[in-house]
């Protein structure tokens, strides 16, 4: 493990978080809410930490996946710790366990909260809370790479080249397969961020047309883009009671849940690439099927088909993309509708999107693998390859998806048991969906952690457990788990 080079790379990224805190400082100055020092102090500490860590650049050497995993894990934890400081200094969330939970929830785009009254928060704190969703949507390291090169390609002994930024972005990228749109990785990230920014600005404009004020439009667009789900209102999007706003946000969170390669194909007029996307097709079919089933189920509650369709569409879009916004209290829906939403929590959005969950691409591979095994039992001589998007899926990817699912289920089961132990007296529905909401980066669960509730009642140890689950879910398990292996720390 190349510790010196890891610290050097981390030091450069610490400056990025310090720079990002300039925006809420400006908001505080404009709004005169007295929170300037709440952001200025951690920003200055980050600058000092960055200078001390990177004061001497080590000799270039080969960086492998384990160094990439270490950089990703360290940076995300440091971002969460320092991102929590403004909440504590401002007095909004005085306890570290609560502030850490809130910040991890923001950067991992989970959207779970310990706050009961967000409308009373200072504007700069509200802005920072929403901004963490936007930063975390594409990844904090992807953002860093978009504005500065983390590392040049380093020559290893024997002439083999290895780039540290490739391992870092691969560790942070959601989905079973890592691919580039263009040969240079930094340009690839910049293209994706341009698409990300354009969609964000477009949503802001449409929300302004719908009557939302500028501050709320920017904040909710940040949360929509990152599929994070933080809101400036206590009852989330339901506070606006607007079919137009529900529709706009619903459509955009579905768009942010699509594989961003699709948008690149659209810009380059590669329509064949779009048509060949099995993941996009499955994603749209799952959404349409869930919306129709829930619409007919809740029609008796609202008494009107179109109102039921509006609420069903918004909640399905919010849950499958792991955004976590709510327009109604779906905790009051029937077990059938809530069951569908829980299933959507696990499915999640598409790979290479800002959404969480298992990802639709993994679901496709798991289903096709199961079908292949059934066919094998019926006819052992039949040889059938698993295909996705018109091409053969490598065996290593199939094995990786199966391993990911197995580890995911073990972590989910273990976390549910531990949370049930820590929160003795809470219902199984509360504990089960709390873990599902945090591990899949969704936000609200059911019962005690429903859309109109919060996580503030939980013990500190429960909040740390769920924060760890959020990080595991956002970083796709293995980058963090790999660091618990002795082999990762051998030279």
PDB file of C-alpha atoms in Angstrom, residues 103-270:
ATOM      1  CA  UNK A 103     -24.005  14.671   6.158  1.00  0.00           C
ATOM      2  CA  UNK A 104     -23.369  11.064   5.142  1.00  0.00           C
ATOM      3  CA  UNK A 105     -27.006  10.935   4.072  1.00  0.00           C
ATOM      4  CA  UNK A 106     -26.452  14.046   1.956  1.00  0.00           C
ATOM      5  CA  UNK A 107     -23.226  13.040   0.216  1.00  0.00           C
ATOM      6  CA  UNK A 108     -24.394   9.469  -0.406  1.00  0.00           C
ATOM      7  CA  UNK A 109     -27.666  10.928  -1.789  1.00  0.00           C
ATOM      8  CA  UNK A 110     -29.693   8.876   0.671  1.00  0.00           C
ATOM      9  CA  UNK A 111     -31.947  11.632   1.991  1.00  0.00           C
ATOM     10  CA  UNK A 112     -32.644  10.133   5.417  1.00  0.00           C
ATOM     11  CA  UNK A 113     -32.746  12.859   8.051  1.00  0.00           C
ATOM     12  CA  UNK A 114     -32.692  13.408  11.803  1.00  0.00           C
ATOM     13  CA  UNK A 115     -34.396  16.812  11.463  1.00  0.00           C
ATOM     14  CA  UNK A 116     -38.073  17.290  12.227  1.00  0.00           C
ATOM     15  CA  UNK A 117     -38.315  20.956  11.174  1.00  0.00           C
ATOM     16  CA  UNK A 118     -36.126  21.838   8.195  1.00  0.00           C
ATOM     17  CA  UNK A 119     -38.107  24.986   7.393  1.00  0.00           C
ATOM     18  CA  UNK A 120     -36.638  26.711  10.452  1.00  0.00           C
ATOM     19  CA  UNK A 121     -33.024  26.189   9.324  1.00  0.00           C
ATOM     20  CA  UNK A 122     -30.830  29.118   8.178  1.00  0.00           C
ATOM     21  CA  UNK A 123     -30.794  29.438   4.404  1.00  0.00           C
ATOM     22  CA  UNK A 124     -27.076  28.727   4.021  1.00  0.00           C
ATOM     23  CA  UNK A 125     -27.427  25.505   6.058  1.00  0.00           C
ATOM     24  CA  UNK A 126     -30.405  24.471   3.924  1.00  0.00           C
ATOM     25  CA  UNK A 127     -28.401  25.222   0.785  1.00  0.00           C
ATOM     26  CA  UNK A 128     -25.410  23.184   2.030  1.00  0.00           C
ATOM     27  CA  UNK A 129     -27.705  20.288   2.893  1.00  0.00           C
ATOM     28  CA  UNK A 130     -29.145  20.268  -0.637  1.00  0.00           C
ATOM     29  CA  UNK A 131     -25.763  20.921  -2.256  1.00  0.00           C
ATOM     30  CA  UNK A 132     -24.320  17.756  -0.676  1.00  0.00           C
ATOM     31  CA  UNK A 133     -26.933  15.801  -2.659  1.00  0.00           C
ATOM     32  CA  UNK A 134     -25.781  17.404  -5.904  1.00  0.00           C
ATOM     33  CA  UNK A 135     -22.070  16.831  -5.185  1.00  0.00           C
ATOM     34  CA  UNK A 136     -22.612  13.219  -4.174  1.00  0.00           C
ATOM     35  CA  UNK A 137     -24.851  12.432  -7.132  1.00  0.00           C
ATOM     36  CA  UNK A 138     -22.033  12.008  -9.633  1.00  0.00           C
ATOM     37  CA  UNK A 139     -19.480  11.292  -6.908  1.00  0.00           C
ATOM     38  CA  UNK A 140     -17.206  13.552  -4.895  1.00  0.00           C
ATOM     39  CA  UNK A 141     -14.104  12.169  -6.612  1.00  0.00           C
ATOM     40  CA  UNK A 142     -15.677  12.432 -10.046  1.00  0.00           C
ATOM     41  CA  UNK A 143     -16.266  16.111  -9.286  1.00  0.00           C
ATOM     42  CA  UNK A 144     -12.635  16.494  -8.233  1.00  0.00           C
ATOM     43  CA  UNK A 145     -11.419  14.796 -11.404  1.00  0.00           C
ATOM     44  CA  UNK A 146     -13.690  16.980 -13.551  1.00  0.00           C
ATOM     45  CA  UNK A 147     -11.945  20.163 -12.362  1.00  0.00           C
ATOM     46  CA  UNK A 148      -8.394  18.906 -11.808  1.00  0.00           C
ATOM     47  CA  UNK A 149      -6.347  15.886 -12.923  1.00  0.00           C
ATOM     48  CA  UNK A 150      -5.794  13.678  -9.887  1.00  0.00           C
ATOM     49  CA  UNK A 151      -2.710  12.061 -11.348  1.00  0.00           C
ATOM     50  CA  UNK A 152      -0.856  11.571 -14.589  1.00  0.00           C
ATOM     51  CA  UNK A 153      -0.309   8.059 -15.861  1.00  0.00           C
ATOM     52  CA  UNK A 154       2.529   6.536 -13.922  1.00  0.00           C
ATOM     53  CA  UNK A 155       5.103   4.254 -15.449  1.00  0.00           C
ATOM     54  CA  UNK A 156       5.590   1.027 -13.616  1.00  0.00           C
ATOM     55  CA  UNK A 157       8.662  -1.131 -13.733  1.00  0.00           C
ATOM     56  CA  UNK A 158       8.785  -3.070 -16.945  1.00  0.00           C
ATOM     57  CA  UNK A 159       7.046  -0.306 -18.873  1.00  0.00           C
ATOM     58  CA  UNK A 160       3.487  -1.144 -17.783  1.00  0.00           C
ATOM     59  CA  UNK A 161       1.373   1.968 -17.155  1.00  0.00           C
ATOM     60  CA  UNK A 162      -1.188   2.429 -14.429  1.00  0.00           C
ATOM     61  CA  UNK A 163      -3.290   5.554 -13.832  1.00  0.00           C
ATOM     62  CA  UNK A 164      -4.472   6.258 -10.303  1.00  0.00           C
ATOM     63  CA  UNK A 165      -7.553   8.170 -11.440  1.00  0.00           C
ATOM     64  CA  UNK A 166      -8.837   5.106 -13.320  1.00  0.00           C
ATOM     65  CA  UNK A 167      -8.833   3.010 -10.142  1.00  0.00           C
ATOM     66  CA  UNK A 168     -10.360   5.848  -8.127  1.00  0.00           C
ATOM     67  CA  UNK A 169     -13.268   6.491 -10.501  1.00  0.00           C
ATOM     68  CA  UNK A 170     -13.804   2.758 -10.997  1.00  0.00           C
ATOM     69  CA  UNK A 171     -14.158   2.371  -7.213  1.00  0.00           C
ATOM     70  CA  UNK A 172     -16.740   5.173  -7.099  1.00  0.00           C
ATOM     71  CA  UNK A 173     -18.685   4.322 -10.277  1.00  0.00           C
ATOM     72  CA  UNK A 174     -22.045   2.605  -9.722  1.00  0.00           C
ATOM     73  CA  UNK A 175     -22.818  -0.561 -11.646  1.00  0.00           C
ATOM     74  CA  UNK A 176     -21.340  -3.962 -12.504  1.00  0.00           C
ATOM     75  CA  UNK A 177     -19.239  -2.721 -15.434  1.00  0.00           C
ATOM     76  CA  UNK A 178     -16.983   0.310 -15.823  1.00  0.00           C
ATOM     77  CA  UNK A 179     -16.698   1.883 -19.245  1.00  0.00           C
ATOM     78  CA  UNK A 180     -15.559   5.123 -20.844  1.00  0.00           C
ATOM     79  CA  UNK A 181     -17.331   7.180 -23.500  1.00  0.00           C
ATOM     80  CA  UNK A 182     -14.065   8.674 -24.747  1.00  0.00           C
ATOM     81  CA  UNK A 183     -10.466   7.449 -24.350  1.00  0.00           C
ATOM     82  CA  UNK A 184      -9.356  10.095 -21.819  1.00  0.00           C
ATOM     83  CA  UNK A 185     -11.019   9.483 -18.455  1.00  0.00           C
ATOM     84  CA  UNK A 186     -10.981  13.135 -17.377  1.00  0.00           C
ATOM     85  CA  UNK A 187     -12.790  14.184 -20.575  1.00  0.00           C
ATOM     86  CA  UNK A 188     -15.240  11.340 -19.993  1.00  0.00           C
ATOM     87  CA  UNK A 189     -16.097  12.704 -16.524  1.00  0.00           C
ATOM     88  CA  UNK A 190     -16.332  16.265 -17.846  1.00  0.00           C
ATOM     89  CA  UNK A 191     -18.829  15.170 -20.537  1.00  0.00           C
ATOM     90  CA  UNK A 192     -20.990  13.495 -17.916  1.00  0.00           C
ATOM     91  CA  UNK A 193     -20.822  16.559 -15.655  1.00  0.00           C
ATOM     92  CA  UNK A 194     -21.839  18.858 -18.506  1.00  0.00           C
ATOM     93  CA  UNK A 195     -24.908  16.675 -19.118  1.00  0.00           C
ATOM     94  CA  UNK A 196     -25.568  16.631 -15.357  1.00  0.00           C
ATOM     95  CA  UNK A 197     -25.345  20.431 -15.093  1.00  0.00           C
ATOM     96  CA  UNK A 198     -27.512  21.067 -18.165  1.00  0.00           C
ATOM     97  CA  UNK A 199     -30.305  18.829 -16.846  1.00  0.00           C
ATOM     98  CA  UNK A 200     -30.064  20.540 -13.431  1.00  0.00           C
ATOM     99  CA  UNK A 201     -30.390  24.029 -14.941  1.00  0.00           C
ATOM    100  CA  UNK A 202     -33.279  22.904 -17.143  1.00  0.00           C
ATOM    101  CA  UNK A 203     -35.155  21.582 -14.120  1.00  0.00           C
ATOM    102  CA  UNK A 204     -34.556  24.841 -12.231  1.00  0.00           C
ATOM    103  CA  UNK A 205     -36.106  26.810 -15.093  1.00  0.00           C
ATOM    104  CA  UNK A 206     -39.149  24.533 -15.329  1.00  0.00           C
ATOM    105  CA  UNK A 207     -39.743  24.709 -11.573  1.00  0.00           C
ATOM    106  CA  UNK A 208     -39.555  28.505 -11.724  1.00  0.00           C
ATOM    107  CA  UNK A 209     -42.214  28.445 -14.438  1.00  0.00           C
ATOM    108  CA  UNK A 210     -44.346  26.333 -12.088  1.00  0.00           C
ATOM    109  CA  UNK A 211     -44.309  29.055  -9.429  1.00  0.00           C
ATOM    110  CA  UNK A 212     -41.560  27.742  -7.140  1.00  0.00           C
ATOM    111  CA  UNK A 213     -39.257  30.485  -5.824  1.00  0.00           C
ATOM    112  CA  UNK A 214     -35.619  30.578  -6.968  1.00  0.00           C
ATOM    113  CA  UNK A 215     -34.099  29.253  -3.738  1.00  0.00           C
ATOM    114  CA  UNK A 216     -36.458  26.261  -3.535  1.00  0.00           C
ATOM    115  CA  UNK A 217     -36.117  25.594  -7.273  1.00  0.00           C
ATOM    116  CA  UNK A 218     -32.317  25.449  -7.015  1.00  0.00           C
ATOM    117  CA  UNK A 219     -32.384  23.326  -3.859  1.00  0.00           C
ATOM    118  CA  UNK A 220     -34.913  20.800  -5.152  1.00  0.00           C
ATOM    119  CA  UNK A 221     -33.136  20.577  -8.486  1.00  0.00           C
ATOM    120  CA  UNK A 222     -29.907  19.773  -6.628  1.00  0.00           C
ATOM    121  CA  UNK A 223     -31.702  16.991  -4.756  1.00  0.00           C
ATOM    122  CA  UNK A 224     -33.405  15.729  -7.910  1.00  0.00           C
ATOM    123  CA  UNK A 225     -30.169  15.660  -9.894  1.00  0.00           C
ATOM    124  CA  UNK A 226     -28.351  13.732  -7.183  1.00  0.00           C
ATOM    125  CA  UNK A 227     -31.477  11.621  -6.565  1.00  0.00           C
ATOM    126  CA  UNK A 228     -30.917  12.547  -2.926  1.00  0.00           C
ATOM    127  CA  UNK A 229     -34.340  13.595  -1.740  1.00  0.00           C
ATOM    128  CA  UNK A 230     -33.517  16.335   0.773  1.00  0.00           C
ATOM    129  CA  UNK A 231     -36.180  19.031   0.725  1.00  0.00           C
ATOM    130  CA  UNK A 232     -36.532  22.547   2.073  1.00  0.00           C
ATOM    131  CA  UNK A 233     -40.050  21.682   3.261  1.00  0.00           C
ATOM    132  CA  UNK A 234     -41.063  19.539   6.227  1.00  0.00           C
ATOM    133  CA  UNK A 235     -43.485  17.436   4.193  1.00  0.00           C
ATOM    134  CA  UNK A 236     -41.268  17.348   1.102  1.00  0.00           C
ATOM    135  CA  UNK A 237     -42.819  17.965  -2.339  1.00  0.00           C
ATOM    136  CA  UNK A 238     -46.310  17.437  -0.913  1.00  0.00           C
ATOM    137  CA  UNK A 239     -46.045  20.950   0.545  1.00  0.00           C
ATOM    138  CA  UNK A 240     -46.564  22.461  -2.914  1.00  0.00           C
ATOM    139  CA  UNK A 241     -49.648  20.352  -3.732  1.00  0.00           C
ATOM    140  CA  UNK A 242     -49.026  20.956  -7.427  1.00  0.00           C
ATOM    141  CA  UNK A 243     -49.594  18.441 -10.209  1.00  0.00           C
ATOM    142  CA  UNK A 244     -47.205  20.442 -12.413  1.00  0.00           C
ATOM    143  CA  UNK A 245     -44.354  20.346  -9.873  1.00  0.00           C
ATOM    144  CA  UNK A 246     -44.982  16.644  -9.170  1.00  0.00           C
ATOM    145  CA  UNK A 247     -44.793  15.906 -12.901  1.00  0.00           C
ATOM    146  CA  UNK A 248     -41.665  17.977 -13.561  1.00  0.00           C
ATOM    147  CA  UNK A 249     -39.720  16.546 -10.631  1.00  0.00           C
ATOM    148  CA  UNK A 250     -41.018  13.027 -11.333  1.00  0.00           C
ATOM    149  CA  UNK A 251     -39.827  13.153 -14.941  1.00  0.00           C
ATOM    150  CA  UNK A 252     -36.433  14.592 -14.035  1.00  0.00           C
ATOM    151  CA  UNK A 253     -35.662  12.096 -11.285  1.00  0.00           C
ATOM    152  CA  UNK A 254     -36.501   9.332 -13.761  1.00  0.00           C
ATOM    153  CA  UNK A 255     -34.085  10.939 -16.232  1.00  0.00           C
ATOM    154  CA  UNK A 256     -31.349  11.135 -13.588  1.00  0.00           C
ATOM    155  CA  UNK A 257     -31.984   7.448 -12.891  1.00  0.00           C
ATOM    156  CA  UNK A 258     -31.117   6.559 -16.500  1.00  0.00           C
ATOM    157  CA  UNK A 259     -27.605   5.431 -17.459  1.00  0.00           C
ATOM    158  CA  UNK A 260     -25.841   8.664 -18.474  1.00  0.00           C
ATOM    159  CA  UNK A 261     -24.338   6.891 -21.486  1.00  0.00           C
ATOM    160  CA  UNK A 262     -27.842   7.076 -22.991  1.00  0.00           C
ATOM    161  CA  UNK A 263     -27.705  10.891 -22.969  1.00  0.00           C
ATOM    162  CA  UNK A 264     -24.289  10.783 -24.634  1.00  0.00           C
ATOM    163  CA  UNK A 265     -25.693   8.452 -27.310  1.00  0.00           C
ATOM    164  CA  UNK A 266     -28.551  10.915 -27.774  1.00  0.00           C
ATOM    165  CA  UNK A 267     -26.159  13.859 -28.197  1.00  0.00           C
ATOM    166  CA  UNK A 268     -24.026  11.941 -30.698  1.00  0.00           C
ATOM    167  CA  UNK A 269     -27.158  10.657 -32.510  1.00  0.00           C
ATOM    168  CA  UNK A 270     -26.239   7.050 -31.743  1.00  0.00           C
TER     169      UNK A 270
END
